[in-house]
Coordinates of C-alpha atoms in Angstrom, one line a residue:
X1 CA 333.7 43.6 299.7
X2 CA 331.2 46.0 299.7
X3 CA 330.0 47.9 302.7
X4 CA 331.1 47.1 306.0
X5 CA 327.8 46.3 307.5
X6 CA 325.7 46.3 305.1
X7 CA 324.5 42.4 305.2
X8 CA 323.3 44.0 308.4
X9 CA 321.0 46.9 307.2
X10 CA 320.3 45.4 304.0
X11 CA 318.2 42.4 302.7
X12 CA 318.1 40.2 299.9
X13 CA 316.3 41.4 297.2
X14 CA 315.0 38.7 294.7
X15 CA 314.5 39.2 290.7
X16 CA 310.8 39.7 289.9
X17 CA 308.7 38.0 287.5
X18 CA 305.8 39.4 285.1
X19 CA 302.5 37.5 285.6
X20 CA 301.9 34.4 285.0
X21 CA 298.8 35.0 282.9
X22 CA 301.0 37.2 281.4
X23 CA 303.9 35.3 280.6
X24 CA 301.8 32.3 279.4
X25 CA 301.2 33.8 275.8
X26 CA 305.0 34.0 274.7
X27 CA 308.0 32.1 275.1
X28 CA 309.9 35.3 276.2
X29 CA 312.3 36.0 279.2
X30 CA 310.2 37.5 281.8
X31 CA 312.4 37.9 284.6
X32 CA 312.8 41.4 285.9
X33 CA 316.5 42.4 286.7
X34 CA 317.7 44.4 289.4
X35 CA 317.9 48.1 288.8
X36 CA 321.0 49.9 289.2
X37 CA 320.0 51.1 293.3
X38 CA 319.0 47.5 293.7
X39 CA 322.2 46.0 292.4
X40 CA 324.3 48.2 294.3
X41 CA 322.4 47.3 297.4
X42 CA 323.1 43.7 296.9
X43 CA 326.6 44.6 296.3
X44 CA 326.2 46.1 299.2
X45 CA 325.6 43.2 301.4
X46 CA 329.4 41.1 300.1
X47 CA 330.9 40.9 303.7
X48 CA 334.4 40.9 304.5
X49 CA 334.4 37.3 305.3
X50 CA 338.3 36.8 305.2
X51 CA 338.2 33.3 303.1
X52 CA 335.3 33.8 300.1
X53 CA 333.7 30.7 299.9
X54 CA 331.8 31.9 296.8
X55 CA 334.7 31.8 294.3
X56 CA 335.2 28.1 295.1
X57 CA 332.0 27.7 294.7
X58 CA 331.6 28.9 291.6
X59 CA 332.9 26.0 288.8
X60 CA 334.9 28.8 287.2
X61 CA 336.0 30.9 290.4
X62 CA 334.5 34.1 289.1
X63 CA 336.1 36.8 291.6
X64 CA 332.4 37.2 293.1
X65 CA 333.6 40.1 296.0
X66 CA 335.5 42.3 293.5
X67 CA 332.6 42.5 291.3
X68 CA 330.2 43.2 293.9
X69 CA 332.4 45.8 295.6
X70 CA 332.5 47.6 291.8
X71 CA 329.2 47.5 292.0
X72 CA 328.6 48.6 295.1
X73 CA 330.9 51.6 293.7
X74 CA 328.8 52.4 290.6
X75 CA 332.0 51.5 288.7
X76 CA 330.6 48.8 286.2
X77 CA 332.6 49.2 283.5
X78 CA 335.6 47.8 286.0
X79 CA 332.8 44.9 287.0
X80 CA 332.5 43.4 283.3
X81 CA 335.8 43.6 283.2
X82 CA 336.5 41.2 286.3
X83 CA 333.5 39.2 285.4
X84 CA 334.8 38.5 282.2
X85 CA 338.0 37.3 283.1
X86 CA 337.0 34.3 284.6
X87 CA 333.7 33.9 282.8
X88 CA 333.3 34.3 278.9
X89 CA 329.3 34.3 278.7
X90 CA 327.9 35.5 281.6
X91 CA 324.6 36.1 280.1
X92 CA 324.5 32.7 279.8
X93 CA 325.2 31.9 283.5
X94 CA 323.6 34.8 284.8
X95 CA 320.2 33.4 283.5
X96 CA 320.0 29.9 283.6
X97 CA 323.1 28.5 286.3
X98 CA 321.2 27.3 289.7
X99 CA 324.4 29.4 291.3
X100 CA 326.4 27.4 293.6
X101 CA 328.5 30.4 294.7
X102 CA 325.2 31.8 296.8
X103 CA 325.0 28.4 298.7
X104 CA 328.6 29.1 299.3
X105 CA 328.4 32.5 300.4
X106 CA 329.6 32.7 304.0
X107 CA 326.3 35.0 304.4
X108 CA 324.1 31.8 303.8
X109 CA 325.4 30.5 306.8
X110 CA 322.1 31.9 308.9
X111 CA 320.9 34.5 306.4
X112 CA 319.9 34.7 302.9
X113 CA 322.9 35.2 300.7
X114 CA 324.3 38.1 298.6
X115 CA 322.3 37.7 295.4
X116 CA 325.1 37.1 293.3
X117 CA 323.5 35.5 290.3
X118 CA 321.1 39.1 290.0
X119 CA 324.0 40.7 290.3
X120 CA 326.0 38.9 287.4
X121 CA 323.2 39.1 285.4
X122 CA 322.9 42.9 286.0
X123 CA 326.2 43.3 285.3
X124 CA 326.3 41.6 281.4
X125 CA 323.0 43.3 280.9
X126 CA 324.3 46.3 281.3
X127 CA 327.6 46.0 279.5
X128 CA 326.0 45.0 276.4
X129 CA 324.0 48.0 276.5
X130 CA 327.0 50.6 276.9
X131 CA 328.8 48.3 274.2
X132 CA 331.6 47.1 276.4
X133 CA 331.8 44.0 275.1
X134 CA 334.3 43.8 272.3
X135 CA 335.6 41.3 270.0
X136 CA 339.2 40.8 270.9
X137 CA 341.2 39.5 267.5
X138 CA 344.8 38.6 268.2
X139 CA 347.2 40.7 266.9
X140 CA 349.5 37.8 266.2
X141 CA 349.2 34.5 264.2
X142 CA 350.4 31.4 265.7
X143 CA 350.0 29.7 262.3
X144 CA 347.9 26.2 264.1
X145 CA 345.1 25.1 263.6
X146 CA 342.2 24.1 265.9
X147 CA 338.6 21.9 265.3
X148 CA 336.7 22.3 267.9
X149 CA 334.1 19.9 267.7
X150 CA 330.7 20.7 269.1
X151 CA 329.3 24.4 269.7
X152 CA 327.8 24.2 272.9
X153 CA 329.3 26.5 276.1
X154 CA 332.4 24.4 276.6
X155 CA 333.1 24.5 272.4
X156 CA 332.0 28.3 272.5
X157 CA 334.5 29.1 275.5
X158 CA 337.2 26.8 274.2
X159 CA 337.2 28.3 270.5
X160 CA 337.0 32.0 272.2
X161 CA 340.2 31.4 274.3
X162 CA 341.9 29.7 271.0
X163 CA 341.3 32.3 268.7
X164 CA 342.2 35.0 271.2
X165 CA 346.0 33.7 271.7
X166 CA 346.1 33.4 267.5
X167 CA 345.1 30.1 266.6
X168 CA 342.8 29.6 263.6
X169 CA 339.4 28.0 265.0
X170 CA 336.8 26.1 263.4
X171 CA 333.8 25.7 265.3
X172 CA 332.1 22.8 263.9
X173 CA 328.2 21.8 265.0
X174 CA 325.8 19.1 263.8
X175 CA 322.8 21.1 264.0
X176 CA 322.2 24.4 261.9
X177 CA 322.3 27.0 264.7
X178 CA 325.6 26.9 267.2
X179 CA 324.7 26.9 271.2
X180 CA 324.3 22.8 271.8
X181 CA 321.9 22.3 274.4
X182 CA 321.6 26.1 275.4
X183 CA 320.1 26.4 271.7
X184 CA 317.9 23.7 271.8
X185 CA 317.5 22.0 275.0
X186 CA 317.2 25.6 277.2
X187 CA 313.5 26.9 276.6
X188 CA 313.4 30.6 275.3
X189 CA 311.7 31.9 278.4
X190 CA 314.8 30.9 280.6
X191 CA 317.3 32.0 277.7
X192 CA 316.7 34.1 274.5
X193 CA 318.5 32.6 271.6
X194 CA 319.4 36.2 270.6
X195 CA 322.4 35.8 273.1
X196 CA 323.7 33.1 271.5
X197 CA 323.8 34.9 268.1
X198 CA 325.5 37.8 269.6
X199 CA 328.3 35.6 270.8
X200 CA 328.0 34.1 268.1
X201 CA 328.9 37.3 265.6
X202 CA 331.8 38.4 268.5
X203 CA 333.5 34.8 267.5
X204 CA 333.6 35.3 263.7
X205 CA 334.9 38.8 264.7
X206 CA 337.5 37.3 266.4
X207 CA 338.8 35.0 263.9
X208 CA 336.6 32.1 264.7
X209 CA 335.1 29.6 261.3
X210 CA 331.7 28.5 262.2
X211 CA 330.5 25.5 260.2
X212 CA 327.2 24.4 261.2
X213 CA 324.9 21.6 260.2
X214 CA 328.4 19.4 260.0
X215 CA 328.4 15.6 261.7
X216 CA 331.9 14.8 262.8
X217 CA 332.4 11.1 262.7
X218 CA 333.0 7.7 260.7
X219 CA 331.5 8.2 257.2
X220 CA 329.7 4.8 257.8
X221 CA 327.5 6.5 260.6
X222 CA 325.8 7.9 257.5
X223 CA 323.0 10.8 258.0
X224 CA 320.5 9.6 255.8
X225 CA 316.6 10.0 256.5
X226 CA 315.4 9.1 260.0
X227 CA 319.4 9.3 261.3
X228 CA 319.5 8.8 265.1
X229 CA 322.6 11.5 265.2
X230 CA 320.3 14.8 264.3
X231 CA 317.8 15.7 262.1
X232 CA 320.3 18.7 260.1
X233 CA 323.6 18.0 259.5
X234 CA 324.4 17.7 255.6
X235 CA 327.6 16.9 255.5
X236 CA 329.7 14.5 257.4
X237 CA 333.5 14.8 258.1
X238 CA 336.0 12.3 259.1
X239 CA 338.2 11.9 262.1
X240 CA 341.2 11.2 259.2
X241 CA 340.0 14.7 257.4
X242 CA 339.8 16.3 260.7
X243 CA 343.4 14.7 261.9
X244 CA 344.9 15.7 258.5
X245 CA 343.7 18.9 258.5
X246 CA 344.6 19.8 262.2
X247 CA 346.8 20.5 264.3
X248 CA 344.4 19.7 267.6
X249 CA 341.3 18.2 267.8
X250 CA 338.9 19.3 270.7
X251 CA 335.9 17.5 271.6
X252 CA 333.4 18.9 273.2
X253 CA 329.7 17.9 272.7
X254 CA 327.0 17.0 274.8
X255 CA 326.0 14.1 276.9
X256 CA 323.1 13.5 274.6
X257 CA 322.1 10.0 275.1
X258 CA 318.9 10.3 276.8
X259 CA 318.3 7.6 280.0
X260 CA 314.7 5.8 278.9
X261 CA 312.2 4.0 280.4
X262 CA 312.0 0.2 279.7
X263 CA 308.6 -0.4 280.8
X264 CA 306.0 -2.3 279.4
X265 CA 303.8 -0.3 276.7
X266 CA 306.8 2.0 276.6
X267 CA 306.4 1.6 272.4
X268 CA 303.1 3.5 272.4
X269 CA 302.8 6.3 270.3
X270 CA 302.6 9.9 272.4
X271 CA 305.8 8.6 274.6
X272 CA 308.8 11.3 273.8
X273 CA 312.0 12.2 274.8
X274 CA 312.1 15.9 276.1
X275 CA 314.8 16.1 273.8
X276 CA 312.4 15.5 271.0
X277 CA 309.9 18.1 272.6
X278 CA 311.5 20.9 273.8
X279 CA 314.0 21.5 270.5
X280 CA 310.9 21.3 268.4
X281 CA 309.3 24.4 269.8
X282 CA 312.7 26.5 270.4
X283 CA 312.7 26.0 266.4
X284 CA 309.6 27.4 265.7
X285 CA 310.5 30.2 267.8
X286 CA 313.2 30.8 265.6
X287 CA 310.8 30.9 262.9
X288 CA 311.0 27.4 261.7
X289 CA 308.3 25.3 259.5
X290 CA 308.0 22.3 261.3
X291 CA 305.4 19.3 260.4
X292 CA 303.8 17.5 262.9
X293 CA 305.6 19.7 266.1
X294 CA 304.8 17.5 269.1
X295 CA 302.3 19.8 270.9
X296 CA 301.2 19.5 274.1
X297 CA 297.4 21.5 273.3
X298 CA 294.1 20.0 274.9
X299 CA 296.5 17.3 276.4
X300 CA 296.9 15.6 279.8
X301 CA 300.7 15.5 280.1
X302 CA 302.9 13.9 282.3
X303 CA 306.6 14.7 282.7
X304 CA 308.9 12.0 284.1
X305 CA 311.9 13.8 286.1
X306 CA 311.9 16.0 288.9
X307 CA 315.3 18.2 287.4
X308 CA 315.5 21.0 285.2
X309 CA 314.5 19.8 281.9
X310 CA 311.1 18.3 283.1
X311 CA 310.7 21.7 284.5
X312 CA 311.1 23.1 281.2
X313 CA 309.2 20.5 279.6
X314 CA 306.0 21.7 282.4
X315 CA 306.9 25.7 281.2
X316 CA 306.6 24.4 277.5
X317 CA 303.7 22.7 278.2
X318 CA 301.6 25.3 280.0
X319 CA 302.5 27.3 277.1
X320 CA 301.2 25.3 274.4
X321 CA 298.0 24.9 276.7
X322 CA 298.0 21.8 278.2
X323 CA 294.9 20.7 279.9
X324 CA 297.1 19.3 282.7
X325 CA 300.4 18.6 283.8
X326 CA 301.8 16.8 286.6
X327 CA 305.5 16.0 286.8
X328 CA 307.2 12.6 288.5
X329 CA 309.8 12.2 291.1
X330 CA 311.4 8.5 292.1
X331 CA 313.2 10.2 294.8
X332 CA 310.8 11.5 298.0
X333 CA 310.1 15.3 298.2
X334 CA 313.1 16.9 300.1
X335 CA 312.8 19.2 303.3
X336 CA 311.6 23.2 302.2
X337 CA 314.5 24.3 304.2
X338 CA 318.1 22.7 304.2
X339 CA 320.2 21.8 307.4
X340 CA 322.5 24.8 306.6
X341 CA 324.8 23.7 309.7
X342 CA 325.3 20.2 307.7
X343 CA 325.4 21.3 304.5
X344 CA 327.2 24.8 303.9
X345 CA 329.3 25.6 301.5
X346 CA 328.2 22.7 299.5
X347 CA 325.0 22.3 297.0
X348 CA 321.9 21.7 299.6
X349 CA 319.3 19.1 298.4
X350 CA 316.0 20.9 299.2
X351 CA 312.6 21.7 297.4
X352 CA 313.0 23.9 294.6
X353 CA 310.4 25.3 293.1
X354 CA 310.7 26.7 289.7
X355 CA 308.9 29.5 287.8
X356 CA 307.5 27.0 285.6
X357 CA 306.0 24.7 288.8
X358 CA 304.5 27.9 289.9
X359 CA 302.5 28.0 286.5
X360 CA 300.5 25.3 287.0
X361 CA 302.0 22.0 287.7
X362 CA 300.6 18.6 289.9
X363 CA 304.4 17.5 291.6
X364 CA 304.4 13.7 292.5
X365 CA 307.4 12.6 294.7
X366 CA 308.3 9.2 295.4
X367 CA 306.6 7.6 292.4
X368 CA 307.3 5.1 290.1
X369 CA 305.8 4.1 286.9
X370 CA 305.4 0.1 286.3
X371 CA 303.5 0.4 282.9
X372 CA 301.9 2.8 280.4
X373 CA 298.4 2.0 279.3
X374 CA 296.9 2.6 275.5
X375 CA 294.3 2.2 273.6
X376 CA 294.7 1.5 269.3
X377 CA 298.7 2.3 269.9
X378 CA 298.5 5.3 271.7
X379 CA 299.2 6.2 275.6
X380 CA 296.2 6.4 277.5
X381 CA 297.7 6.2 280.8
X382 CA 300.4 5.3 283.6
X383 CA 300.2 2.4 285.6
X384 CA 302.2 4.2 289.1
X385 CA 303.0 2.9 292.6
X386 CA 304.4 4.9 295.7
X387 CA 307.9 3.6 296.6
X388 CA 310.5 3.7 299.6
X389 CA 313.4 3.5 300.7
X390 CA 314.4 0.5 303.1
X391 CA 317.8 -0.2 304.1
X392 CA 319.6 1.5 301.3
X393 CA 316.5 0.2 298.6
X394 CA 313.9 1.2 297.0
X395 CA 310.9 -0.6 297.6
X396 CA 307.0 -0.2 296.7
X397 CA 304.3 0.4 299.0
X398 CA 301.9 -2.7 299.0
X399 CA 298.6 -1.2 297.8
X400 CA 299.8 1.8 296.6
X401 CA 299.4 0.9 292.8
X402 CA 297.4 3.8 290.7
X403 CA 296.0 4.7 287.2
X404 CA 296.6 8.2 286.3
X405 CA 295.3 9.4 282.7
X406 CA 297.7 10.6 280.3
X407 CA 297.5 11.6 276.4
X408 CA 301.6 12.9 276.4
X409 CA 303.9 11.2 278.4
X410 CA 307.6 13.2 278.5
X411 CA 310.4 11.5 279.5
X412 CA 313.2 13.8 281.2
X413 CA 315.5 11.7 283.6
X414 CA 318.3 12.6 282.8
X415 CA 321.4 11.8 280.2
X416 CA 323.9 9.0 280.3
X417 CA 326.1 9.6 277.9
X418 CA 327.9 11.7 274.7
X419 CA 326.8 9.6 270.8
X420 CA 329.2 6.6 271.4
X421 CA 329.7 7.3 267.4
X422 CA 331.6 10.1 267.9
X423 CA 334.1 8.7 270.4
X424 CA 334.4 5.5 268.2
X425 CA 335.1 7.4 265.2
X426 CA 338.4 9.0 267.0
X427 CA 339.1 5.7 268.6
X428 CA 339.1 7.7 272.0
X429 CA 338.6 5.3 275.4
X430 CA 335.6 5.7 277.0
X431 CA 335.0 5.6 281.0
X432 CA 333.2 3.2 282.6
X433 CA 330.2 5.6 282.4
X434 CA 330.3 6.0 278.6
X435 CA 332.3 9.0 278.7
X436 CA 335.3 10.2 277.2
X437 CA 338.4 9.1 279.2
X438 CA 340.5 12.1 279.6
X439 CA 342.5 14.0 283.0
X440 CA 341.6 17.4 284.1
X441 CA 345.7 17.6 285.2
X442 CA 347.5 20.4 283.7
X443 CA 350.7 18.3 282.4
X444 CA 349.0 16.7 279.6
X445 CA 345.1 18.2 280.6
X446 CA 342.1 17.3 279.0
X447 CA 344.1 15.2 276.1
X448 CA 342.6 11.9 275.4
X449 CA 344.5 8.1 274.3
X450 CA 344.1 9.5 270.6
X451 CA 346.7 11.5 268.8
X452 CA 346.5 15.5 269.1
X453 CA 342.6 14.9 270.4
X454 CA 341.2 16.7 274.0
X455 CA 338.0 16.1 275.2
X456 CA 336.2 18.2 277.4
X457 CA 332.8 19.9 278.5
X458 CA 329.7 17.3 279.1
X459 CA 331.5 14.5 276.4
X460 CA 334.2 14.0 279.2
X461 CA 332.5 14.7 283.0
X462 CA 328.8 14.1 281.7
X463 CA 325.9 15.7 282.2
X464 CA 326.6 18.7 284.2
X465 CA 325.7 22.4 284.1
X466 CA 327.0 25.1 281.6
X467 CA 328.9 26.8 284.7
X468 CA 330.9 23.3 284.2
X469 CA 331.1 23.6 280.7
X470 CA 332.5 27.2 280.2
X471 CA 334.8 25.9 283.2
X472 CA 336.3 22.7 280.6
X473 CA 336.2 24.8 278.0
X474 CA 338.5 27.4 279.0
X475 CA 341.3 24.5 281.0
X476 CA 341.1 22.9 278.2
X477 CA 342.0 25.3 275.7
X478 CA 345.0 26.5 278.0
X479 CA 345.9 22.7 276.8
X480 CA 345.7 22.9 273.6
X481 CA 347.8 26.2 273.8
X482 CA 350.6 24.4 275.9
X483 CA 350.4 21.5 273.4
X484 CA 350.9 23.3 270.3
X485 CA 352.7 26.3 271.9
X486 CA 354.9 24.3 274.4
X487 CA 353.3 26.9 276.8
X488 CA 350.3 29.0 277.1
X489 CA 349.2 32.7 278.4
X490 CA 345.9 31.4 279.1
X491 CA 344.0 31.8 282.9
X492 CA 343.8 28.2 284.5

């Protein structure tokens, strides 16, 4: 804990952000960290709470009260340690998770909770400036061999955890740059891509082969021009190779099946994906030539999906200077304020406002779209209607029906499900949900029907956050471990 009563003489202090005029003309991070005093004052406010419902919050039970105490006590070399012992990126986490352990924290039973996310971000921040973080070879060589099949958090984590117990690791990913959706789903404002390369260069420091712009799957899938997989991979390689070459096969890619919107008019051109907007401009960023980048300039856009990625698809917006943008929730605008009593220590549903909203955004709850409107092939409009709910359905609200003008329409509802191509390819049994079917349990974790093959990260549980992912990652290379070793070292 930290000081004894400090969540009494303390408050919450929130990150800062630079103006939004500001931050408008880049696609940099703009969040302003705690300082060191400010940090240890949150640290501060970790009570001694007996049972700390924050770790079980947390997917991968980071041990939130020790770090905050060694804060508290200016000793963060000790911090990055802890942190790090349950969480291998927490850069990653401490920027873009929606942190679970502060709606856990006993604190935000009738107060605001310890800022534990500021906190863990603080934390990483500063340990890569005092060059604490390390690569950590093995000393000893097991002699297996792992593919780890996708790059994203889980693959990352997984591939880390391999290597570091002596297993040689081949990271493969599809597209030309590792980091899965943190690369290019995660907008650079809310993540940098420069901490992605730096993990990147710790893995090949520890051992780790990364092959990029790889498609693992059935040669027949092909990647010829206008492939549905991706738009870089150059080489395809086969289960068989895969199987013959290794002695464990670990899945772990995306849920990247995107959930659409069979409407009518839903064919006219200026209807997208936010999967085929938002990696667009994280490319360019990068300092990619791109022809025809969809661009939201001079454009009425809307953005279907309240969650995260049509927030991001509003920030990229704005960005690209979007005349307007208003984004579309089925659902009906939740309370400001949860019923902590009901809800704590579990995820509240309330209004969240993001920093992106508070750029410039129209929200619309409770709204459904029943056609898009065009003129000579291209979207014009949405046809909308009000809905409720009634008895456990959704109904619309006679008289309700609207026209709302639209030049981009971006659709971000959601995923459904990992490329069935992949889990075909292996032969591995899919859930009833499209996922691959494999137990979290220990004896035999994460292993899937097929031969010396895991599954785990968003492929296996779906679409979930990268808290999850590093989480799957790390059980499920303890599995691997125990299955080639017989027994494994690794954290659980």
């Amino acid at each position: 804990m930290g000081k004894t009563t400090g969540f009494m003489e303390y408050e919450r202090i929130e990150e800062g952000y630079k103006p939004v005029g500001e931050r408008l003309k880049h696609y940099k991070e703009f969040v302003i960290g705690l300082d060191e005093s400010q940090a240890k004052v949150q640290g501060a406010r970790c009570m001694d709470c007996g049972t700390p419902f924050c770790n079980n919050g947390c997917p991968v039970n980071n041990i939130i009260p020790d770090f905050n105490d060694l804060v508290y006590q200016a000793d963060w070399k000790s911090a990055i340690a802890v942190l790090h012992s349950t969480n291998n990126f927490p850069e990653f986490t401490g920027r873009i998770c929606p942190a679970p352990c502060e709606a856990a924290c006993v604190l935000n039973v009738n107060d605001d909770a310890v800022g534990i996310k500021s906190i863990e971000h603080a934390i990483i921040d500063r340990a890569w400036e005092e060059g604490w973080v390390k690569a950590l070879p093995s000393k000893h060589k097991t002699g297996k061999k792992v593919a780890v099949v996708g790059s994203g958090p889980a693959g990352m984590a997984a591939a880390q955890q391999l290597a570091r117990v002596g297993h040689d690791v081949t990271l493969f990913e599809k597209n030309d740059r590792i980091g899965g959706l943190l690369r290019y789903g995660i907008p650079d404002f809310k993540m940098e891509k420069s901490h992605i390369d730096r993990r990147a260069e710790q893995l090949k420091a520890e051992g780790v082969t990364i092959r990029t712009s790889v498609f693992v799957g059935a040669a027949k899938d092909g990647l010829g021009k206008g492939s549905k997989v991706t738009n870089w991979a150059k080489e395809t390689v086969t289960p068989e190779q895969l199987q013959a070459e290794f002695d464990a096969v670990l899945l772990t890619g995306g849920a990247e099946q995107s959930r659409d919107l069979p409407v009518p008019g839903r064919d006219l051109d200026g209807i997208h994906f936010a999967m085929e907007f938002l990696p667009q401009q994280n490319k360019v960023n990068a300092g990619d030539k791109l022809k025809n980048q969809l661009r939201a300039d001079g454009k009425h856009v809307i953005v279907i999906g309240g969650g995260d990625t049509g927030s991001d698809c509003v920030g990229t917006s704005n960005r690209h200077g979007a005349v307007s943008v208003t984004q579309f929730e089925l659902m009906p605008q939740p309370p400001e304020v949860e019923n902590r009593p009901l809800t704590w220590p579990y995820w509240p549903i309330k209004l969240r406002t993001s920093s992106s909203h508070e750029e410039g955004c129209e929200r619309e709850f409770a709204i459904s779209t029943k056609e898009f409107i065009g003129e000579k092939g291209k979207v014009t409009g949405l046809k909308t209607v009000r809905v409720e709910w009634k008895d456990g359905k959704m109904v619309e609200v006679p008289g309700s029906e609207k026209v709302l003008k639209a030049d981009l329409v971006l659709l971000a509802m959601g995923f459904v499900s990992p490329v069935a191509a992949v889990l075909e390819a292996f032969g591995v049994e899919k859930d009833a949900r499209g996922n691959a079917r494999a137990t979290t349990e220990f004896d035999g974790g994460y292993a899937t029907n097929a031969p010396k093959v895991f599954a785990a990260g968003d492929i296996r549980r779906g679409q979930s956050l990268v808290v999850w992912a590093i989480r799957e990652g790390r059980q499920a290379a303890r599995a691997v471990d125990e299955f080639l070793m017989g027994y494994s070292d690794l954290p659980r």
